[in-house]
């Protein structure tokens, strides 16, 4: 069985493994069948849906079961970036894969919105320049694109505004935050640690959604603006849910900002800054961050308040400050908060 002779690489996705294994010249029929099944899997995730047309075709060819595939490639129900938006990768990891097995491979950790830093090489992932993620041979396309540009050029894909994340001042706390998320806490019960990690992820997504909205991906979400007429409660919930989902399409720089601010909100580090030292859309303080989110995106802030208050026992000191800021109305700002 091919699966036994060509096991997946550590953290490799299902599509990456299938593309790599059946890319050999002596498997043309299987390659074509999987290629067609991949594009027939629109509407479901071919990497993590083990009942998709792609997964079913892979099971037919390899005689593996859905349980076998799930055991090797599942992320355990964790939230993943939509397939078409998975554009971030580590070129050094692609090179390592080519040296090891002759072809580049894609990692499951790159599909997580919460991990924008390569866990092996400890640098920010690179965003591809185009939308190659929708193609079956995406690992090869990303590797070719990376090989054709220098390392400095790959790093230059971040805007000048976002290059500050490459400096130690912001990168070091961000790396600390990712380590805290990946390893999390060694004390406490398993259920408590799981709940705290889920709270981190919810706040992370809310931070990304606010950034996406600020850049204009969703227009008409200025403070106090809910569209023409008065929106119903259901419309507001749907709009908030859509905006949170849209946050998953954020660029690598958006995810880096969210990682940094999440670390600050959870007290992973204390960021000492001058009064006017501001990155992105919020000052370097959990309370003021919450106030700014409440001012700019009240719908998301109120939704987040409800979620956090139901889990008050999980809140850490810095997280409570963030919640306090989310609950304060824009008219309650004092002289410290002028922008």
PDB file of N, CA, C and O in Angstrom, residues 95-133:
ATOM      1  N   UNK A  95      11.829  24.267   1.617  1.00  0.00           N
ATOM      2  CA  UNK A  95      13.164  23.801   1.214  1.00  0.00           C
ATOM      3  C   UNK A  95      13.544  22.525   1.958  1.00  0.00           C
ATOM      4  O   UNK A  95      14.115  21.597   1.353  1.00  0.00           O
ATOM      5  N   UNK A  96      13.251  22.485   3.258  1.00  0.00           N
ATOM      6  CA  UNK A  96      13.552  21.276   4.038  1.00  0.00           C
ATOM      7  C   UNK A  96      12.830  20.067   3.458  1.00  0.00           C
ATOM      8  O   UNK A  96      13.397  18.967   3.365  1.00  0.00           O
ATOM      9  N   UNK A  97      11.573  20.256   3.067  1.00  0.00           N
ATOM     10  CA  UNK A  97      10.798  19.160   2.498  1.00  0.00           C
ATOM     11  C   UNK A  97      11.392  18.686   1.179  1.00  0.00           C
ATOM     12  O   UNK A  97      11.474  17.474   0.912  1.00  0.00           O
ATOM     13  N   UNK A  98      11.820  19.622   0.340  1.00  0.00           N
ATOM     14  CA  UNK A  98      12.427  19.254  -0.952  1.00  0.00           C
ATOM     15  C   UNK A  98      13.699  18.461  -0.724  1.00  0.00           C
ATOM     16  O   UNK A  98      13.969  17.455  -1.411  1.00  0.00           O
ATOM     17  N   UNK A  99      14.499  18.886   0.241  1.00  0.00           N
ATOM     18  CA  UNK A  99      15.734  18.153   0.532  1.00  0.00           C
ATOM     19  C   UNK A  99      15.431  16.757   1.074  1.00  0.00           C
ATOM     20  O   UNK A  99      16.166  15.801   0.803  1.00  0.00           O
ATOM     21  N   UNK A 100      14.345  16.621   1.826  1.00  0.00           N
ATOM     22  CA  UNK A 100      14.040  15.348   2.468  1.00  0.00           C
ATOM     23  C   UNK A 100      13.357  14.351   1.535  1.00  0.00           C
ATOM     24  O   UNK A 100      13.729  13.170   1.497  1.00  0.00           O
ATOM     25  N   UNK A 101      12.355  14.821   0.776  1.00  0.00           N
ATOM     26  CA  UNK A 101      11.563  13.887  -0.043  1.00  0.00           C
ATOM     27  C   UNK A 101      11.497  14.279  -1.517  1.00  0.00           C
ATOM     28  O   UNK A 101      10.837  13.608  -2.304  1.00  0.00           O
ATOM     29  N   UNK A 102      12.144  15.390  -1.889  1.00  0.00           N
ATOM     30  CA  UNK A 102      12.190  15.766  -3.292  1.00  0.00           C
ATOM     31  C   UNK A 102      11.092  16.696  -3.751  1.00  0.00           C
ATOM     32  O   UNK A 102      11.152  17.230  -4.866  1.00  0.00           O
ATOM     33  N   UNK A 103      10.062  16.935  -2.921  1.00  0.00           N
ATOM     34  CA  UNK A 103       8.959  17.822  -3.277  1.00  0.00           C
ATOM     35  C   UNK A 103       8.568  18.654  -2.050  1.00  0.00           C
ATOM     36  O   UNK A 103       8.717  18.197  -0.912  1.00  0.00           O
ATOM     37  N   UNK A 104       8.049  19.864  -2.275  1.00  0.00           N
ATOM     38  CA  UNK A 104       7.588  20.674  -1.141  1.00  0.00           C
ATOM     39  C   UNK A 104       6.297  20.113  -0.550  1.00  0.00           C
ATOM     40  O   UNK A 104       5.533  19.440  -1.247  1.00  0.00           O
ATOM     41  N   UNK A 105       6.068  20.368   0.712  1.00  0.00           N
ATOM     42  CA  UNK A 105       4.850  19.901   1.374  1.00  0.00           C
ATOM     43  C   UNK A 105       4.250  21.041   2.188  1.00  0.00           C
ATOM     44  O   UNK A 105       4.941  21.990   2.550  1.00  0.00           O
ATOM     45  N   UNK A 106       2.947  20.922   2.463  1.00  0.00           N
ATOM     46  CA  UNK A 106       2.226  21.959   3.197  1.00  0.00           C
ATOM     47  C   UNK A 106       1.930  21.483   4.603  1.00  0.00           C
ATOM     48  O   UNK A 106       1.553  20.334   4.809  1.00  0.00           O
ATOM     49  N   UNK A 107       2.081  22.361   5.600  1.00  0.00           N
ATOM     50  CA  UNK A 107       1.900  21.982   7.001  1.00  0.00           C
ATOM     51  C   UNK A 107       0.526  22.386   7.522  1.00  0.00           C
ATOM     52  O   UNK A 107      -0.013  23.422   7.149  1.00  0.00           O
ATOM     53  N   UNK A 108       0.007  21.559   8.419  1.00  0.00           N
ATOM     54  CA  UNK A 108      -1.293  21.860   9.016  1.00  0.00           C
ATOM     55  C   UNK A 108      -1.240  23.119   9.874  1.00  0.00           C
ATOM     56  O   UNK A 108      -2.226  23.852   9.958  1.00  0.00           O
ATOM     57  N   UNK A 109      -0.110  23.382  10.519  1.00  0.00           N
ATOM     58  CA  UNK A 109      -0.008  24.577  11.359  1.00  0.00           C
ATOM     59  C   UNK A 109      -0.162  25.855  10.540  1.00  0.00           C
ATOM     60  O   UNK A 109      -0.611  26.881  11.060  1.00  0.00           O
ATOM     61  N   UNK A 110       0.176  25.809   9.244  1.00  0.00           N
ATOM     62  CA  UNK A 110       0.009  26.992   8.392  1.00  0.00           C
ATOM     63  C   UNK A 110      -1.459  27.262   8.092  1.00  0.00           C
ATOM     64  O   UNK A 110      -1.810  28.336   7.603  1.00  0.00           O
ATOM     65  N   UNK A 111      -2.305  26.296   8.372  1.00  0.00           N
ATOM     66  CA  UNK A 111      -3.746  26.455   8.148  1.00  0.00           C
ATOM     67  C   UNK A 111      -4.440  27.061   9.354  1.00  0.00           C
ATOM     68  O   UNK A 111      -5.637  27.365   9.288  1.00  0.00           O
ATOM     69  N   UNK A 112      -3.734  27.225  10.457  1.00  0.00           N
ATOM     70  CA  UNK A 112      -4.327  27.779  11.669  1.00  0.00           C
ATOM     71  C   UNK A 112      -4.185  29.290  11.677  1.00  0.00           C
ATOM     72  O   UNK A 112      -3.084  29.807  11.480  1.00  0.00           O
ATOM     73  N   UNK A 113      -5.260  30.021  11.925  1.00  0.00           N
ATOM     74  CA  UNK A 113      -5.131  31.486  11.984  1.00  0.00           C
ATOM     75  C   UNK A 113      -4.330  31.954  13.183  1.00  0.00           C
ATOM     76  O   UNK A 113      -3.823  33.075  13.192  1.00  0.00           O
ATOM     77  N   UNK A 114      -4.177  31.090  14.207  1.00  0.00           N
ATOM     78  CA  UNK A 114      -3.554  31.502  15.455  1.00  0.00           C
ATOM     79  C   UNK A 114      -2.038  31.331  15.466  1.00  0.00           C
ATOM     80  O   UNK A 114      -1.387  31.665  16.459  1.00  0.00           O
ATOM     81  N   UNK A 115      -1.459  30.797  14.387  1.00  0.00           N
ATOM     82  CA  UNK A 115      -0.021  30.523  14.376  1.00  0.00           C
ATOM     83  C   UNK A 115       0.608  31.185  13.153  1.00  0.00           C
ATOM     84  O   UNK A 115       0.876  30.516  12.146  1.00  0.00           O
ATOM     85  N   UNK A 116       0.857  32.500  13.191  1.00  0.00           N
ATOM     86  CA  UNK A 116       1.442  33.193  12.032  1.00  0.00           C
ATOM     87  C   UNK A 116       2.965  33.175  12.001  1.00  0.00           C
ATOM     88  O   UNK A 116       3.570  33.789  11.120  1.00  0.00           O
ATOM     89  N   UNK A 117       3.589  32.487  12.963  1.00  0.00           N
ATOM     90  CA  UNK A 117       5.046  32.402  13.034  1.00  0.00           C
ATOM     91  C   UNK A 117       5.453  30.941  12.867  1.00  0.00           C
ATOM     92  O   UNK A 117       4.859  30.055  13.470  1.00  0.00           O
ATOM     93  N   UNK A 118       6.464  30.681  12.037  1.00  0.00           N
ATOM     94  CA  UNK A 118       6.940  29.314  11.856  1.00  0.00           C
ATOM     95  C   UNK A 118       7.461  28.777  13.177  1.00  0.00           C
ATOM     96  O   UNK A 118       8.336  29.377  13.807  1.00  0.00           O
ATOM     97  N   UNK A 119       6.936  27.639  13.607  1.00  0.00           N
ATOM     98  CA  UNK A 119       7.323  27.074  14.891  1.00  0.00           C
ATOM     99  C   UNK A 119       8.747  26.524  14.876  1.00  0.00           C
ATOM    100  O   UNK A 119       9.377  26.425  15.920  1.00  0.00           O
ATOM    101  N   UNK A 120       9.257  26.197  13.707  1.00  0.00           N
ATOM    102  CA  UNK A 120      10.613  25.650  13.595  1.00  0.00           C
ATOM    103  C   UNK A 120      11.657  26.745  13.423  1.00  0.00           C
ATOM    104  O   UNK A 120      12.685  26.743  14.101  1.00  0.00           O
ATOM    105  N   UNK A 121      11.398  27.700  12.529  1.00  0.00           N
ATOM    106  CA  UNK A 121      12.398  28.714  12.200  1.00  0.00           C
ATOM    107  C   UNK A 121      12.177  30.044  12.907  1.00  0.00           C
ATOM    108  O   UNK A 121      13.011  30.936  12.809  1.00  0.00           O
ATOM    109  N   UNK A 122      11.046  30.180  13.602  1.00  0.00           N
ATOM    110  CA  UNK A 122      10.768  31.340  14.453  1.00  0.00           C
ATOM    111  C   UNK A 122      10.813  32.677  13.705  1.00  0.00           C
ATOM    112  O   UNK A 122      11.362  33.668  14.201  1.00  0.00           O
ATOM    113  N   UNK A 123      10.245  32.709  12.515  1.00  0.00           N
ATOM    114  CA  UNK A 123      10.068  33.984  11.821  1.00  0.00           C
ATOM    115  C   UNK A 123       8.661  34.042  11.244  1.00  0.00           C
ATOM    116  O   UNK A 123       7.969  33.029  11.139  1.00  0.00           O
ATOM    117  N   UNK A 124       8.241  35.248  10.884  1.00  0.00           N
ATOM    118  CA  UNK A 124       6.888  35.441  10.382  1.00  0.00           C
ATOM    119  C   UNK A 124       6.713  34.683   9.074  1.00  0.00           C
ATOM    120  O   UNK A 124       7.613  34.667   8.219  1.00  0.00           O
ATOM    121  N   UNK A 125       5.562  34.019   8.917  1.00  0.00           N
ATOM    122  CA  UNK A 125       5.269  33.340   7.658  1.00  0.00           C
ATOM    123  C   UNK A 125       5.154  34.356   6.525  1.00  0.00           C
ATOM    124  O   UNK A 125       4.869  35.529   6.763  1.00  0.00           O
ATOM    125  N   UNK A 126       5.385  33.905   5.310  1.00  0.00           N
ATOM    126  CA  UNK A 126       5.273  34.765   4.136  1.00  0.00           C
ATOM    127  C   UNK A 126       3.923  34.555   3.467  1.00  0.00           C
ATOM    128  O   UNK A 126       3.423  33.434   3.393  1.00  0.00           O
ATOM    129  N   UNK A 127       3.341  35.636   2.973  1.00  0.00           N
ATOM    130  CA  UNK A 127       2.116  35.552   2.178  1.00  0.00           C
ATOM    131  C   UNK A 127       2.483  35.423   0.711  1.00  0.00           C
ATOM    132  O   UNK A 127       3.378  36.121   0.220  1.00  0.00           O
ATOM    133  N   UNK A 128       1.800  34.526  -0.007  1.00  0.00           N
ATOM    134  CA  UNK A 128       2.017  34.455  -1.448  1.00  0.00           C
ATOM    135  C   UNK A 128       1.456  35.704  -2.107  1.00  0.00           C
ATOM    136  O   UNK A 128       0.589  36.387  -1.560  1.00  0.00           O
ATOM    137  N   UNK A 129       1.946  35.996  -3.301  1.00  0.00           N
ATOM    138  CA  UNK A 129       1.544  37.208  -3.999  1.00  0.00           C
ATOM    139  C   UNK A 129       0.235  37.046  -4.745  1.00  0.00           C
ATOM    140  O   UNK A 129      -0.367  38.014  -5.185  1.00  0.00           O
ATOM    141  N   UNK A 130      -0.214  35.811  -4.947  1.00  0.00           N
ATOM    142  CA  UNK A 130      -1.443  35.598  -5.712  1.00  0.00           C
ATOM    143  C   UNK A 130      -2.313  34.554  -5.007  1.00  0.00           C
ATOM    144  O   UNK A 130      -2.006  34.127  -3.895  1.00  0.00           O
ATOM    145  N   UNK A 131      -3.391  34.156  -5.664  1.00  0.00           N
ATOM    146  CA  UNK A 131      -4.355  33.241  -5.041  1.00  0.00           C
ATOM    147  C   UNK A 131      -4.136  31.798  -5.476  1.00  0.00           C
ATOM    148  O   UNK A 131      -5.062  31.109  -5.866  1.00  0.00           O
ATOM    149  N   UNK A 132      -2.889  31.337  -5.403  1.00  0.00           N
ATOM    150  CA  UNK A 132      -2.581  29.968  -5.823  1.00  0.00           C
ATOM    151  C   UNK A 132      -3.196  28.918  -4.906  1.00  0.00           C
ATOM    152  O   UNK A 132      -3.227  27.737  -5.257  1.00  0.00           O
ATOM    153  N   UNK A 133      -3.655  29.314  -3.709  1.00  0.00           N
ATOM    154  CA  UNK A 133      -4.150  28.340  -2.731  1.00  0.00           C
ATOM    155  C   UNK A 133      -5.317  27.527  -3.257  1.00  0.00           C
ATOM    156  O   UNK A 133      -5.601  26.455  -2.741  1.00  0.00           O
TER     157      UNK A 133
END
